[in-house]
PDB file of C-alpha atoms and ligand atoms in Angstrom:
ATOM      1  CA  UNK A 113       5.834  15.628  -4.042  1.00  0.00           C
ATOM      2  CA  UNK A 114       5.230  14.299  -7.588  1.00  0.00           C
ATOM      3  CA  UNK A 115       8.312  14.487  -9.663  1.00  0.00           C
ATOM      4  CA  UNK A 116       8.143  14.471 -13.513  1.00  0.00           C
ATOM      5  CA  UNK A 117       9.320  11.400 -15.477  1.00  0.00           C
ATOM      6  CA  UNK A 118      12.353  11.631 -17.313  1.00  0.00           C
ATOM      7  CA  UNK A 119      11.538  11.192 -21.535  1.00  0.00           C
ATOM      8  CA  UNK A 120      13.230   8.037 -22.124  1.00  0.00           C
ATOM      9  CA  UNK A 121      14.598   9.686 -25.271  1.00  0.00           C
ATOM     10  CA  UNK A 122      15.954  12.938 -26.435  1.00  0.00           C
ATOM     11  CA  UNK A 123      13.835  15.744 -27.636  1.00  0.00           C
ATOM     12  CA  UNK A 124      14.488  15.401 -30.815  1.00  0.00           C
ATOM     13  CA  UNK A 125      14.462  10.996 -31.172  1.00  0.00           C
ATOM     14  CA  UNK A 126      10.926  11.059 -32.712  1.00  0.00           C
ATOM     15  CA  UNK A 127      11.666  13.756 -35.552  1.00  0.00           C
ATOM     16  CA  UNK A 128      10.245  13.632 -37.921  1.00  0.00           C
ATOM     17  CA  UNK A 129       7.022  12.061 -36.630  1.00  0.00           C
ATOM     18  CA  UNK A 130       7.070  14.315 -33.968  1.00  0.00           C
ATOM     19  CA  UNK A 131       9.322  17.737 -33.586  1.00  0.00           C
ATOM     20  CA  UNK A 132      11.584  18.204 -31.661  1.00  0.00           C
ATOM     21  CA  UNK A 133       9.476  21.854 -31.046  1.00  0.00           C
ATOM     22  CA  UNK A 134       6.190  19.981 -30.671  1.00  0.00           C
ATOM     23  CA  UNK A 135       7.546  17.610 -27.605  1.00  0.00           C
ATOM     24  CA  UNK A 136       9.409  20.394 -25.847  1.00  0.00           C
ATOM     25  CA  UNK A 137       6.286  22.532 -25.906  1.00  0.00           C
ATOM     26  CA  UNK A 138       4.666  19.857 -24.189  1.00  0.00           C
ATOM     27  CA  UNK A 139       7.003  17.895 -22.019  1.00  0.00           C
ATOM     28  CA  UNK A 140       8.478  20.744 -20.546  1.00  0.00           C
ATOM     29  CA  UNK A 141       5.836  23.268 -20.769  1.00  0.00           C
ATOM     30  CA  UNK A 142       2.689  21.648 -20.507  1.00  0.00           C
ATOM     31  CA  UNK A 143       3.645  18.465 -18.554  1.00  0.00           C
ATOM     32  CA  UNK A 144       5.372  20.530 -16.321  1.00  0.00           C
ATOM     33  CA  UNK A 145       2.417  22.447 -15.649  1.00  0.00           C
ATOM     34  CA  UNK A 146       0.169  19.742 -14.615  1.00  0.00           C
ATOM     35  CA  UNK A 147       3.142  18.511 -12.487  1.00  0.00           C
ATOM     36  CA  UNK A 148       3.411  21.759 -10.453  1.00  0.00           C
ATOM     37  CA  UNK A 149      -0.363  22.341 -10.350  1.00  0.00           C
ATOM     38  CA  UNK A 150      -1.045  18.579  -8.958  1.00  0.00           C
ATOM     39  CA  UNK A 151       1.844  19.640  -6.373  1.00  0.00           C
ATOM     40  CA  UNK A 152       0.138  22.941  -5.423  1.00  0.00           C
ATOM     41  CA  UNK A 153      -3.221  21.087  -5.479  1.00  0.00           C
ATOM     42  CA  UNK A 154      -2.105  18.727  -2.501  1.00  0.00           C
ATOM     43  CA  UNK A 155      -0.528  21.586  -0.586  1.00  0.00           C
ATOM     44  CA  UNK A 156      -3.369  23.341  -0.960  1.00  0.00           C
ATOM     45  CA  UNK A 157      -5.254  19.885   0.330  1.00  0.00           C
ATOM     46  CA  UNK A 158      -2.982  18.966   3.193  1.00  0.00           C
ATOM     47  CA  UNK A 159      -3.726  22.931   4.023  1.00  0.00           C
ATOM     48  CA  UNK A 160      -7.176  22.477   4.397  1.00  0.00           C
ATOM     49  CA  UNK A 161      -7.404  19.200   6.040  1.00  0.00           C
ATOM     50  CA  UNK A 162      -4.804  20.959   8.892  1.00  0.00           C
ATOM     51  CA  UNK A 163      -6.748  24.430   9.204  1.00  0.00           C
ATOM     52  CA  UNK A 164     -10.590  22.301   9.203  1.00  0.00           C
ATOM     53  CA  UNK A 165     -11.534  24.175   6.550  1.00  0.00           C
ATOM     54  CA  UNK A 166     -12.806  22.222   3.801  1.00  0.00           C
ATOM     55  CA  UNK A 167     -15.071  25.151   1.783  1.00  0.00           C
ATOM     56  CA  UNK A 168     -12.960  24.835  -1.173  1.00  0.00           C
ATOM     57  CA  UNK A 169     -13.025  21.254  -1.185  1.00  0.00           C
ATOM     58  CA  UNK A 170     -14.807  20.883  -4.790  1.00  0.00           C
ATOM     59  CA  UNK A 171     -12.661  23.049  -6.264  1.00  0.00           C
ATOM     60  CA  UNK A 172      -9.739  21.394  -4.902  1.00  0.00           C
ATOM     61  CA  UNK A 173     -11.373  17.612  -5.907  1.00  0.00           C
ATOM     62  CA  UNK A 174     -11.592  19.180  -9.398  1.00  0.00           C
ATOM     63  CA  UNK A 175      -7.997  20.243  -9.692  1.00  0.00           C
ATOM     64  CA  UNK A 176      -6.741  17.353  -7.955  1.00  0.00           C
ATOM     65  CA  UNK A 177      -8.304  15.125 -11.014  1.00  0.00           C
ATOM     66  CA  UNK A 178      -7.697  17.658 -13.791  1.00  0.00           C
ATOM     67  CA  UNK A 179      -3.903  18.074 -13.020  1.00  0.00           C
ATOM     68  CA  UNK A 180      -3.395  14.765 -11.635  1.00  0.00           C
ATOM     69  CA  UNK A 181      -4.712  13.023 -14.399  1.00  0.00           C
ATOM     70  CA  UNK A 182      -3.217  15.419 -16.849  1.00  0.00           C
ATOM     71  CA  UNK A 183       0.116  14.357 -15.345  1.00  0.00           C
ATOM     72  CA  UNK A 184      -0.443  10.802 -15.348  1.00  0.00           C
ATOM     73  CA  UNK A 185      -1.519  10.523 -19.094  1.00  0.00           C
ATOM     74  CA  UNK A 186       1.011  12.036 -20.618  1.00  0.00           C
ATOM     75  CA  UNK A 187       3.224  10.121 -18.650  1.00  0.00           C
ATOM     76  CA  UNK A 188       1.701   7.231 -20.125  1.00  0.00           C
ATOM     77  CA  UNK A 189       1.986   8.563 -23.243  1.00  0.00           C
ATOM     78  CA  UNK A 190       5.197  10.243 -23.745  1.00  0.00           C
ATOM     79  CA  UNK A 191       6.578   6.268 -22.173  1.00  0.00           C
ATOM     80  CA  UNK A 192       4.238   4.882 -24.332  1.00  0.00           C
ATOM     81  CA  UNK A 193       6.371   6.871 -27.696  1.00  0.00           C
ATOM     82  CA  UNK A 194      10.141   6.006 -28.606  1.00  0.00           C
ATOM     83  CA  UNK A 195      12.449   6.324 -31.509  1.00  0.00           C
ATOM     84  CA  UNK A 196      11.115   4.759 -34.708  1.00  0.00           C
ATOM     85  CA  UNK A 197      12.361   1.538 -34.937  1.00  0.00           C
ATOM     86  CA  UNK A 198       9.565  -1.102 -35.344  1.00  0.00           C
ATOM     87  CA  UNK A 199       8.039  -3.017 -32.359  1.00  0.00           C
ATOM     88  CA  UNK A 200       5.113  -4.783 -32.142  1.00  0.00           C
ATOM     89  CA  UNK A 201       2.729  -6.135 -29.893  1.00  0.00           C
ATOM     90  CA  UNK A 202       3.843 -10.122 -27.879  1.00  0.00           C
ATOM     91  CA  UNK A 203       2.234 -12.763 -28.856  1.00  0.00           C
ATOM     92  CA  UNK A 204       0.025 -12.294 -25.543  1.00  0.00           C
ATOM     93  CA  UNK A 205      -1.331  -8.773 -26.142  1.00  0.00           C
ATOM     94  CA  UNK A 206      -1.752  -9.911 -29.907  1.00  0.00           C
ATOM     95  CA  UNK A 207      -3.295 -12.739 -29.344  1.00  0.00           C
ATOM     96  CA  UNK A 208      -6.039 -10.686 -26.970  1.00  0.00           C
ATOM     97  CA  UNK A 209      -6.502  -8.208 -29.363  1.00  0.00           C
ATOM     98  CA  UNK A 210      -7.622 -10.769 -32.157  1.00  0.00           C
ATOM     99  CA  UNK A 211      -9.811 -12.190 -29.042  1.00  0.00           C
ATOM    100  CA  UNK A 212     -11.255  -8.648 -28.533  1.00  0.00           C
ATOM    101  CA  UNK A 213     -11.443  -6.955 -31.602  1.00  0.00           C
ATOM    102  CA  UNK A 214     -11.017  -9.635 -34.306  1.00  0.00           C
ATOM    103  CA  UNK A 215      -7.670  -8.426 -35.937  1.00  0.00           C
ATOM    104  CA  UNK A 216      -5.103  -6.226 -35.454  1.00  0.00           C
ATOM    105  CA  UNK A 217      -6.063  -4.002 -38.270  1.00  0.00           C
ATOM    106  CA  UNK A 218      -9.684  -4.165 -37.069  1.00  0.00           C
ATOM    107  CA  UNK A 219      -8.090  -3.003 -33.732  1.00  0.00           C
ATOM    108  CA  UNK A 220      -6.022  -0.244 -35.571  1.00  0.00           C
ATOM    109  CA  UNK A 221      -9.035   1.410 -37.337  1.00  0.00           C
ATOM    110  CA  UNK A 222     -11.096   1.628 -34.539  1.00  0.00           C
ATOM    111  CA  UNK A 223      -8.219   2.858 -32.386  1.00  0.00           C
ATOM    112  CA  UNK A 224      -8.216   5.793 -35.128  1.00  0.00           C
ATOM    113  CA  UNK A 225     -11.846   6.471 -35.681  1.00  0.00           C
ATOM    114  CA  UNK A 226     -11.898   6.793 -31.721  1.00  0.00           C
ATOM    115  CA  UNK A 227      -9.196   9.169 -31.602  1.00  0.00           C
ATOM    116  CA  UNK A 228     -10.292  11.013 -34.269  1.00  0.00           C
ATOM    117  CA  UNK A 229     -13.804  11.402 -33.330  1.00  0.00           C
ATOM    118  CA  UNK A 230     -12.668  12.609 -29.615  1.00  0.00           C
ATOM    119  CA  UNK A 231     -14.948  15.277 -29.023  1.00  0.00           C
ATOM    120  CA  UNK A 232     -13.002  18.623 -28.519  1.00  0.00           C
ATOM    121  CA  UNK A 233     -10.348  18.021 -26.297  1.00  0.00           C
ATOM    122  CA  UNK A 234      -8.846  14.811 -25.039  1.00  0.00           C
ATOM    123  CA  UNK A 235      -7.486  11.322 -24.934  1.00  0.00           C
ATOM    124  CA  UNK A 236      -8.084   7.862 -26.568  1.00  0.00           C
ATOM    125  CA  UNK A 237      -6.536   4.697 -24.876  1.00  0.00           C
ATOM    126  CA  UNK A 238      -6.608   1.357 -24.990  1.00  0.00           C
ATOM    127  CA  UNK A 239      -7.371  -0.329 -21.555  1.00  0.00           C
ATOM    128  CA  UNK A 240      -7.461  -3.579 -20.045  1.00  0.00           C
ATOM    129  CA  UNK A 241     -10.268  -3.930 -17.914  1.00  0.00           C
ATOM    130  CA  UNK A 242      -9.632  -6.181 -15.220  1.00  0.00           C
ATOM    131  CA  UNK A 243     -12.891  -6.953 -13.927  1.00  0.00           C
ATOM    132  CA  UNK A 244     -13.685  -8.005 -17.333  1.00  0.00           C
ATOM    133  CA  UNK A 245     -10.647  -9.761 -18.103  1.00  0.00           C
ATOM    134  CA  UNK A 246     -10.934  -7.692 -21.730  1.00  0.00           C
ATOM    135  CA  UNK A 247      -9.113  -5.051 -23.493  1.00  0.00           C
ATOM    136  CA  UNK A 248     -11.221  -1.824 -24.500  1.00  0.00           C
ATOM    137  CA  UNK A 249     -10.897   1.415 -26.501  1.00  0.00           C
ATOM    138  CA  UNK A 250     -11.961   4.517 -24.668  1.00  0.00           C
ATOM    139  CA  UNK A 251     -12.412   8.094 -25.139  1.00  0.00           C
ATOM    140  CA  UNK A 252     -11.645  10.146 -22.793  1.00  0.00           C
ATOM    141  CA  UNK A 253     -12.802  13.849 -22.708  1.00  0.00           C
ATOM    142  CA  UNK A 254     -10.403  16.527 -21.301  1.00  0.00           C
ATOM    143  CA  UNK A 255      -8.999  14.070 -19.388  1.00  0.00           C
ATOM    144  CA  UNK A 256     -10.786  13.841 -16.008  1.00  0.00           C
ATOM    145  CA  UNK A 257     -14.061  13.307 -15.364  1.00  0.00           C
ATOM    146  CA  UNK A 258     -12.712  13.658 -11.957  1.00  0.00           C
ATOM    147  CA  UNK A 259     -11.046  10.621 -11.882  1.00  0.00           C
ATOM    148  CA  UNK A 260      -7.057  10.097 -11.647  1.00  0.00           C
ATOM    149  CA  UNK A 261      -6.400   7.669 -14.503  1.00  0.00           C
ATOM    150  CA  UNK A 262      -4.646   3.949 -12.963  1.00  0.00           C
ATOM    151  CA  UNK A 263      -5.796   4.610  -9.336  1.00  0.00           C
ATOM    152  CA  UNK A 264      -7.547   1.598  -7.754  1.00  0.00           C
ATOM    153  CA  UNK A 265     -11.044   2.197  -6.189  1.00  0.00           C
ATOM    154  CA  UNK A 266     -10.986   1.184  -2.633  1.00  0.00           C
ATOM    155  CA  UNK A 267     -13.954   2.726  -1.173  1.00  0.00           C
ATOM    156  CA  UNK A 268     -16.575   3.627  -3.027  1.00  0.00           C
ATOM    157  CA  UNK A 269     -19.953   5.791  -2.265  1.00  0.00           C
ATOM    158  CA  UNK A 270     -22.950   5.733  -4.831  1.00  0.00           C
ATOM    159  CA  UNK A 271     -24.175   9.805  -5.085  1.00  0.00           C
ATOM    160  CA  UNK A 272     -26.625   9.042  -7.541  1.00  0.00           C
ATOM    161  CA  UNK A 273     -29.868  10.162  -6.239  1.00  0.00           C
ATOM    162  CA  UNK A 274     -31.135   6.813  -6.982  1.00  0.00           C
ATOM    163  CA  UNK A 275     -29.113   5.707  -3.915  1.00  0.00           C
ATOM    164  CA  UNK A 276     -30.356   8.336  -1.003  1.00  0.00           C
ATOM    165  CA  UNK A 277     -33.390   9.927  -2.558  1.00  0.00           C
ATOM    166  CA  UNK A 278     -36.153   7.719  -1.220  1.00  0.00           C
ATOM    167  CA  UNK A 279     -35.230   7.562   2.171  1.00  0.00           C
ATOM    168  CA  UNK A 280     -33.001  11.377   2.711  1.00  0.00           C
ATOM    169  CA  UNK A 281     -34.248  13.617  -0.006  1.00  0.00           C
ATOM    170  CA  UNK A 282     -31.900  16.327  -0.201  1.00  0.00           C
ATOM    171  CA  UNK A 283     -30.272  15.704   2.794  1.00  0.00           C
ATOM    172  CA  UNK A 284     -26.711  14.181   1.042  1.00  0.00           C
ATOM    173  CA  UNK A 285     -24.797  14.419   4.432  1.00  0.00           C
ATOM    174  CA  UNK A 286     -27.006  12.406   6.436  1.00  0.00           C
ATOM    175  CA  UNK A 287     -26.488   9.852   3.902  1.00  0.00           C
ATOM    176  CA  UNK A 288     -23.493   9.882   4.007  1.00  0.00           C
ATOM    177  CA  UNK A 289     -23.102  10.049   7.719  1.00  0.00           C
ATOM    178  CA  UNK A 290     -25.456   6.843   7.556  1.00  0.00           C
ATOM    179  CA  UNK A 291     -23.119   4.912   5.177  1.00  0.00           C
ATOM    180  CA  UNK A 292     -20.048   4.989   7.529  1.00  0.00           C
ATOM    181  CA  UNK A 293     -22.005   2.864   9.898  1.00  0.00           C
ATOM    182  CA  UNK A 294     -22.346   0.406   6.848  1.00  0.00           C
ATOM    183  CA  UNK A 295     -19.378   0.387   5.668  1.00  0.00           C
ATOM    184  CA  UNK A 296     -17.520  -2.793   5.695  1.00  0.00           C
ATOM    185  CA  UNK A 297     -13.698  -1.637   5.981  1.00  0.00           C
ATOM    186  CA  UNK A 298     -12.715  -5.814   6.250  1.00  0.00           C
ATOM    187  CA  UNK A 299     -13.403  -5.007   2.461  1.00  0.00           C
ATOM    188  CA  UNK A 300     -11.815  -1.586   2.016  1.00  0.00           C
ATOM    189  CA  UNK A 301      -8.531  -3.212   4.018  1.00  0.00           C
ATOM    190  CA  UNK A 302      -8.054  -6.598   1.241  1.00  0.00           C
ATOM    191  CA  UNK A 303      -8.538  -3.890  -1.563  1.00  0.00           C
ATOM    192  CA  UNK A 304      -5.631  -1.550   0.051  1.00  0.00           C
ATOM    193  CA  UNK A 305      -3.886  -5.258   0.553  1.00  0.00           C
ATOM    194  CA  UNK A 306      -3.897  -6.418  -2.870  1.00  0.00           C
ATOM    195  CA  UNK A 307      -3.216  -2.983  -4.707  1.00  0.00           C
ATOM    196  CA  UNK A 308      -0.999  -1.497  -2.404  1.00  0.00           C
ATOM    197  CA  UNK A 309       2.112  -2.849  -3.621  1.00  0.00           C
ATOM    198  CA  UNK A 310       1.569  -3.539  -7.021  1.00  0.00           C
ATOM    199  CA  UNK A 311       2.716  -0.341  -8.137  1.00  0.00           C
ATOM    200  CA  UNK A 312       2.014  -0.961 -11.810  1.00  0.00           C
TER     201      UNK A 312
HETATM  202 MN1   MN B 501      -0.918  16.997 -23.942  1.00  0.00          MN
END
């Protein structure tokens, strides 16, 4: 069961940037929502995998990464908030952003421009990407593309058609079945090593 976050602060400790009416609305309206949906999304997934019935399992992919990742965002970002007294970035994450974007303020207005220019609704973040060893501004719209934001890949299936098309035309399962006898779990077990208990 996913439990919601405390806010670190009181409803009304970011007035007047933000209301106090504004953040109740949507810590314990909205949040809460995506909260109890993600919950009901992995009964209802626990509930197929028990009863073999796995007909609704799109649906319940879908709602898994549109409430889960709902959750986790604004988790990030209600953490990410706090009273207004000034902080500012270390020295470290400073330092990387001059690396990355050539100055804070360069940083700033493209942070802003990104948000801004979010098309309809959704998120913008700044990310490190680890594989890159670089920090990145993203867009995100709605706030799935049915991924849940943070989690670690640890086994991962191309279903582009690029990747079965030649050799099983239309026939996705058989791919797939094909893949498991490919599939290197030595891999799959370091990656589930090395993330497993680095729960940041
Ligand atoms: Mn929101």
């Amino acid at each position: 069961m996913l439990k919601m976050i405390n806010l670190p602060y009181p409803l009304n400790a970011l007035e007047p940037y933000y209301s106090k009416e504004t953040l109740d609305l949507h810590y314990n309206v909205l949040y809460k929502g995506y909260v109890d949906n993600t919950n009901k999304t992995e009964e209802q997934l626990t509930k197929a995998r028990e009863t073999n019935d796995l007909s609704n399992i799109k649906c319940l992919e879908k709602n898994l990464s549109f409430f889960g990742s709902g959750a986790i965002l604004h988790e990030l970002f209600f953490e990410n908030m706090g009273p207004a007294i000034p902080t500012s970035p270390s020295v470290e994450l400073m330092e990387q952003i001059i690396k990355d974007f050539g100055s804070f303020e360069k940083f700033k207005s493209q942070f802003t421009a990104a948000g801004a220019q979010v098309e309809a609704s959704g998120w913008c973040l700044l990310v490190w990407v680890q594989k890159w060893n670089k920090l990145e501004i993203l867009q995100c719209e709605k706030h799935q593309d049915l991924t849940l934001w943070g989690c670690k890949p640890l086994l991962v299936l191309d279903m582009w058609e690029h990747s079965y098309y030649l050799q099983y035309k239309t026939k996705r399962p058989e791919y797939i079945n094909a893949f498991w006898n490919i599939l290197n779990w030595n891999v799959v077990n370091k990656r589930f090593l090395e993330n497993k208990d680095n729960k940041k």
